[in-house]
Amino acid sequence: VLVASYFLPGIRIRRLLKNARKRGVGITVLLGGVSDVQSVKRASNYLYGWLIRNGIKIYEWKPSVLHGKIAMVDGKWVTIGSYNINFLSDYGSIELNAEIADKEFATAVHRKIENIIAEGCEEITVEKYKQTSFLGLVLDWLSYQLIRTSFKIMFLLMKRE
């Protein structure tokens, strides 16, 4: 289970997710349906087709902006903190997460996430995704390309200093 506010995983993370699905691992991603940074939301939306094609369940939190960042693995390991799954958190921001390897804690977190999904989330199904307009798909793609390119340029400039 991944909970993320700014979800823009790079190729390496996407490959890990895809390989986990091939091994039969169930993956759920809980993302914000409302964002304080619309271009990042659109860029994340661009990945929905990839997530759906790879059998990853997507839920959007609708009531408010989501700033939660949680990853839970195998019902016994949880990380909670400020890390977003994107280049900026990887290379440019100062992030801090707590890692808890405790089955009881992980079970409680999983129950809470299930409640959040049931109470305020919408599942993004194949049918829902197909309702995205052509213009929406183009804007999502453009946002994704713009943000990824901006991150790459920023990190190239940072390396030169």
PDB file of C-alpha atoms in Angstrom:
ATOM      1  CA  VAL A   1       0.000   0.000   0.000  1.00  0.00           C
ATOM      2  CA  LEU A   2       1.303   3.415  -0.970  1.00  0.00           C
ATOM      3  CA  VAL A   3      -0.207   6.709   0.154  1.00  0.00           C
ATOM      4  CA  ALA A   4       1.263   9.722  -1.609  1.00  0.00           C
ATOM      5  CA  SER A   5       0.399  13.326  -2.247  1.00  0.00           C
ATOM      6  CA  TYR A   6       2.828  13.953  -5.123  1.00  0.00           C
ATOM      7  CA  PHE A   7       3.177  10.596  -6.888  1.00  0.00           C
ATOM      8  CA  LEU A   8       5.696  10.729  -9.736  1.00  0.00           C
ATOM      9  CA  PRO A   9       7.786   7.570  -9.423  1.00  0.00           C
ATOM     10  CA  GLY A  10      10.751   7.232 -11.714  1.00  0.00           C
ATOM     11  CA  ILE A  11      11.481   4.296 -13.970  1.00  0.00           C
ATOM     12  CA  ARG A  12      13.247   2.332 -11.203  1.00  0.00           C
ATOM     13  CA  ILE A  13      10.275   2.505  -8.797  1.00  0.00           C
ATOM     14  CA  ARG A  14       7.821   1.710 -11.604  1.00  0.00           C
ATOM     15  CA  ARG A  15       9.911  -1.318 -12.556  1.00  0.00           C
ATOM     16  CA  LEU A  16       9.872  -2.522  -8.931  1.00  0.00           C
ATOM     17  CA  LEU A  17       6.087  -2.109  -8.772  1.00  0.00           C
ATOM     18  CA  LYS A  18       5.604  -3.910 -12.086  1.00  0.00           C
ATOM     19  CA  ASN A  19       7.858  -6.796 -11.036  1.00  0.00           C
ATOM     20  CA  ALA A  20       6.040  -7.110  -7.713  1.00  0.00           C
ATOM     21  CA  ARG A  21       2.710  -7.366  -9.558  1.00  0.00           C
ATOM     22  CA  LYS A  22       4.185 -10.061 -11.817  1.00  0.00           C
ATOM     23  CA  ARG A  23       5.005 -12.024  -8.651  1.00  0.00           C
ATOM     24  CA  GLY A  24       1.366 -11.693  -7.590  1.00  0.00           C
ATOM     25  CA  VAL A  25       1.802  -8.944  -5.008  1.00  0.00           C
ATOM     26  CA  GLY A  26      -1.348  -6.877  -4.567  1.00  0.00           C
ATOM     27  CA  ILE A  27      -0.601  -3.156  -4.760  1.00  0.00           C
ATOM     28  CA  THR A  28      -2.909  -0.311  -3.775  1.00  0.00           C
ATOM     29  CA  VAL A  29      -2.049   3.338  -4.348  1.00  0.00           C
ATOM     30  CA  LEU A  30      -3.995   6.028  -2.497  1.00  0.00           C
ATOM     31  CA  LEU A  31      -3.529   9.458  -4.059  1.00  0.00           C
ATOM     32  CA  GLY A  32      -5.093  12.869  -3.718  1.00  0.00           C
ATOM     33  CA  GLY A  33      -8.117  13.602  -5.846  1.00  0.00           C
ATOM     34  CA  VAL A  34      -7.684  17.273  -4.939  1.00  0.00           C
ATOM     35  CA  SER A  35      -4.261  18.901  -5.045  1.00  0.00           C
ATOM     36  CA  ASP A  36      -2.654  22.162  -4.049  1.00  0.00           C
ATOM     37  CA  VAL A  37      -0.344  21.822  -7.085  1.00  0.00           C
ATOM     38  CA  GLN A  38      -2.564  21.152 -10.115  1.00  0.00           C
ATOM     39  CA  SER A  39       0.320  20.490 -12.540  1.00  0.00           C
ATOM     40  CA  VAL A  40       1.639  17.706 -10.283  1.00  0.00           C
ATOM     41  CA  LYS A  41      -1.861  16.241  -9.992  1.00  0.00           C
ATOM     42  CA  ARG A  42      -2.138  16.169 -13.788  1.00  0.00           C
ATOM     43  CA  ALA A  43       1.328  14.626 -14.067  1.00  0.00           C
ATOM     44  CA  SER A  44       0.299  11.913 -11.583  1.00  0.00           C
ATOM     45  CA  ASN A  45      -2.885  11.342 -13.588  1.00  0.00           C
ATOM     46  CA  TYR A  46      -0.692  10.585 -16.601  1.00  0.00           C
ATOM     47  CA  LEU A  47       0.552   7.473 -14.763  1.00  0.00           C
ATOM     48  CA  TYR A  48      -2.959   6.117 -14.145  1.00  0.00           C
ATOM     49  CA  GLY A  49      -3.022   4.254 -17.455  1.00  0.00           C
ATOM     50  CA  TRP A  50       0.284   2.564 -16.608  1.00  0.00           C
ATOM     51  CA  LEU A  51      -0.900   1.693 -13.090  1.00  0.00           C
ATOM     52  CA  ILE A  52      -4.168   0.210 -14.381  1.00  0.00           C
ATOM     53  CA  ARG A  53      -2.406  -1.774 -17.140  1.00  0.00           C
ATOM     54  CA  ASN A  54      -0.159  -3.277 -14.483  1.00  0.00           C
ATOM     55  CA  GLY A  55      -3.014  -4.298 -12.191  1.00  0.00           C
ATOM     56  CA  ILE A  56      -2.346  -1.698  -9.507  1.00  0.00           C
ATOM     57  CA  LYS A  57      -5.444  -0.421  -7.705  1.00  0.00           C
ATOM     58  CA  ILE A  58      -5.811   3.357  -7.565  1.00  0.00           C
ATOM     59  CA  TYR A  59      -7.937   5.273  -5.096  1.00  0.00           C
ATOM     60  CA  GLU A  60      -8.314   9.039  -4.901  1.00  0.00           C
ATOM     61  CA  TRP A  61      -9.047  10.824  -1.628  1.00  0.00           C
ATOM     62  CA  LYS A  62     -11.768  13.343  -2.509  1.00  0.00           C
ATOM     63  CA  PRO A  63     -12.715  15.391   0.605  1.00  0.00           C
ATOM     64  CA  SER A  64      -9.550  17.529   0.836  1.00  0.00           C
ATOM     65  CA  VAL A  65      -5.911  17.869  -0.153  1.00  0.00           C
ATOM     66  CA  LEU A  66      -3.987  14.723   0.792  1.00  0.00           C
ATOM     67  CA  HIS A  67      -0.553  15.220   2.289  1.00  0.00           C
ATOM     68  CA  GLY A  68      -0.104  11.760   3.766  1.00  0.00           C
ATOM     69  CA  LYS A  69       2.963   9.764   2.855  1.00  0.00           C
ATOM     70  CA  ILE A  70       2.876   6.116   3.876  1.00  0.00           C
ATOM     71  CA  ALA A  71       4.169   2.865   2.459  1.00  0.00           C
ATOM     72  CA  MET A  72       3.225  -0.481   3.932  1.00  0.00           C
ATOM     73  CA  VAL A  73       4.737  -3.807   2.904  1.00  0.00           C
ATOM     74  CA  ASP A  74       3.683  -7.366   3.716  1.00  0.00           C
ATOM     75  CA  GLY A  75       1.479  -6.294   6.622  1.00  0.00           C
ATOM     76  CA  LYS A  76       4.464  -5.885   8.914  1.00  0.00           C
ATOM     77  CA  TRP A  77       6.594  -2.933   7.751  1.00  0.00           C
ATOM     78  CA  VAL A  78       5.437   0.688   7.543  1.00  0.00           C
ATOM     79  CA  THR A  79       7.194   3.909   6.667  1.00  0.00           C
ATOM     80  CA  ILE A  80       5.528   7.235   7.442  1.00  0.00           C
ATOM     81  CA  GLY A  81       6.962  10.685   6.882  1.00  0.00           C
ATOM     82  CA  SER A  82       7.499  13.475   4.411  1.00  0.00           C
ATOM     83  CA  TYR A  83       8.978  11.497   1.485  1.00  0.00           C
ATOM     84  CA  ASN A  84       7.059  11.842  -1.786  1.00  0.00           C
ATOM     85  CA  ILE A  85       7.641   9.267  -4.481  1.00  0.00           C
ATOM     86  CA  ASN A  86       9.308  11.608  -6.984  1.00  0.00           C
ATOM     87  CA  PHE A  87      12.666  13.010  -8.101  1.00  0.00           C
ATOM     88  CA  LEU A  88      12.424  16.038  -5.827  1.00  0.00           C
ATOM     89  CA  SER A  89      12.172  13.889  -2.695  1.00  0.00           C
ATOM     90  CA  ASP A  90      14.904  11.580  -4.036  1.00  0.00           C
ATOM     91  CA  TYR A  91      17.475  14.234  -4.779  1.00  0.00           C
ATOM     92  CA  GLY A  92      16.469  17.750  -3.828  1.00  0.00           C
ATOM     93  CA  SER A  93      14.425  17.904  -0.652  1.00  0.00           C
ATOM     94  CA  ILE A  94      15.284  17.122   2.917  1.00  0.00           C
ATOM     95  CA  GLU A  95      12.857  14.350   3.807  1.00  0.00           C
ATOM     96  CA  LEU A  96      12.388  12.288   6.927  1.00  0.00           C
ATOM     97  CA  ASN A  97      10.490   9.047   7.393  1.00  0.00           C
ATOM     98  CA  ALA A  98      10.057   6.743  10.348  1.00  0.00           C
ATOM     99  CA  GLU A  99      10.238   3.035   9.585  1.00  0.00           C
ATOM    100  CA  ILE A 100       8.303   0.732  11.865  1.00  0.00           C
ATOM    101  CA  ALA A 101       8.715  -3.042  11.575  1.00  0.00           C
ATOM    102  CA  ASP A 102       5.852  -4.190  13.753  1.00  0.00           C
ATOM    103  CA  LYS A 103       2.952  -6.384  12.637  1.00  0.00           C
ATOM    104  CA  GLU A 104       0.503  -4.935  15.191  1.00  0.00           C
ATOM    105  CA  PHE A 105       1.275  -1.367  14.140  1.00  0.00           C
ATOM    106  CA  ALA A 106       1.085  -2.289  10.446  1.00  0.00           C
ATOM    107  CA  THR A 107      -2.288  -3.960  11.002  1.00  0.00           C
ATOM    108  CA  ALA A 108      -3.626  -0.809  12.694  1.00  0.00           C
ATOM    109  CA  VAL A 109      -2.324   1.388   9.873  1.00  0.00           C
ATOM    110  CA  HIS A 110      -3.820  -0.939   7.261  1.00  0.00           C
ATOM    111  CA  ARG A 111      -7.204  -0.833   9.019  1.00  0.00           C
ATOM    112  CA  LYS A 112      -7.064   2.978   9.084  1.00  0.00           C
ATOM    113  CA  ILE A 113      -6.206   3.145   5.371  1.00  0.00           C
ATOM    114  CA  GLU A 114      -9.063   0.745   4.566  1.00  0.00           C
ATOM    115  CA  ASN A 115     -11.441   3.027   6.524  1.00  0.00           C
ATOM    116  CA  ILE A 116     -10.152   6.091   4.686  1.00  0.00           C
ATOM    117  CA  ILE A 117     -10.685   4.348   1.342  1.00  0.00           C
ATOM    118  CA  ALA A 118     -14.212   3.289   2.334  1.00  0.00           C
ATOM    119  CA  GLU A 119     -15.211   6.702   3.713  1.00  0.00           C
ATOM    120  CA  GLY A 120     -13.758   9.225   1.295  1.00  0.00           C
ATOM    121  CA  CYS A 121     -12.146   7.660  -1.747  1.00  0.00           C
ATOM    122  CA  GLU A 122     -13.134   6.894  -5.284  1.00  0.00           C
ATOM    123  CA  GLU A 123     -11.563   3.943  -7.077  1.00  0.00           C
ATOM    124  CA  ILE A 124     -10.117   4.800 -10.459  1.00  0.00           C
ATOM    125  CA  THR A 125     -11.230   1.828 -12.522  1.00  0.00           C
ATOM    126  CA  VAL A 126     -10.601   1.127 -16.193  1.00  0.00           C
ATOM    127  CA  GLU A 127     -14.098   2.435 -16.936  1.00  0.00           C
ATOM    128  CA  LYS A 128     -13.525   5.636 -14.947  1.00  0.00           C
ATOM    129  CA  TYR A 129     -10.126   6.184 -16.565  1.00  0.00           C
ATOM    130  CA  LYS A 130     -11.630   5.746 -20.057  1.00  0.00           C
ATOM    131  CA  GLN A 131     -13.918   8.702 -19.308  1.00  0.00           C
ATOM    132  CA  THR A 132     -10.910  11.039 -19.358  1.00  0.00           C
ATOM    133  CA  SER A 133     -11.236  13.406 -22.295  1.00  0.00           C
ATOM    134  CA  PHE A 134      -8.623  13.544 -25.039  1.00  0.00           C
ATOM    135  CA  LEU A 135      -7.733  17.080 -23.922  1.00  0.00           C
ATOM    136  CA  GLY A 136      -7.352  15.814 -20.350  1.00  0.00           C
ATOM    137  CA  LEU A 137      -5.011  13.056 -21.491  1.00  0.00           C
ATOM    138  CA  VAL A 138      -2.934  15.558 -23.477  1.00  0.00           C
ATOM    139  CA  LEU A 139      -2.731  17.973 -20.515  1.00  0.00           C
ATOM    140  CA  ASP A 140      -1.743  15.088 -18.212  1.00  0.00           C
ATOM    141  CA  TRP A 141       1.014  14.023 -20.624  1.00  0.00           C
ATOM    142  CA  LEU A 142       2.270  17.601 -21.040  1.00  0.00           C
ATOM    143  CA  SER A 143       2.316  18.136 -17.271  1.00  0.00           C
ATOM    144  CA  TYR A 144       4.210  14.898 -16.759  1.00  0.00           C
ATOM    145  CA  GLN A 145       6.803  15.768 -19.405  1.00  0.00           C
ATOM    146  CA  LEU A 146       7.201  19.337 -18.144  1.00  0.00           C
ATOM    147  CA  ILE A 147       7.675  18.339 -14.512  1.00  0.00           C
ATOM    148  CA  ARG A 148      10.015  15.418 -15.228  1.00  0.00           C
ATOM    149  CA  THR A 149      12.111  17.586 -17.582  1.00  0.00           C
ATOM    150  CA  SER A 150      12.188  20.426 -15.036  1.00  0.00           C
ATOM    151  CA  PHE A 151      13.401  18.023 -12.341  1.00  0.00           C
ATOM    152  CA  LYS A 152      16.127  16.672 -14.607  1.00  0.00           C
ATOM    153  CA  ILE A 153      17.344  20.161 -15.543  1.00  0.00           C
ATOM    154  CA  MET A 154      17.271  21.276 -11.918  1.00  0.00           C
ATOM    155  CA  PHE A 155      19.357  18.300 -10.797  1.00  0.00           C
ATOM    156  CA  LEU A 156      21.846  18.718 -13.642  1.00  0.00           C
ATOM    157  CA  LEU A 157      22.340  22.339 -12.573  1.00  0.00           C
ATOM    158  CA  MET A 158      22.678  21.309  -8.930  1.00  0.00           C
ATOM    159  CA  LYS A 159      25.395  18.791  -9.797  1.00  0.00           C
ATOM    160  CA  ARG A 160      27.472  21.501 -11.498  1.00  0.00           C
ATOM    161  CA  GLU A 161      27.657  23.640  -8.370  1.00  0.00           C
TER     162      GLU A 161
END
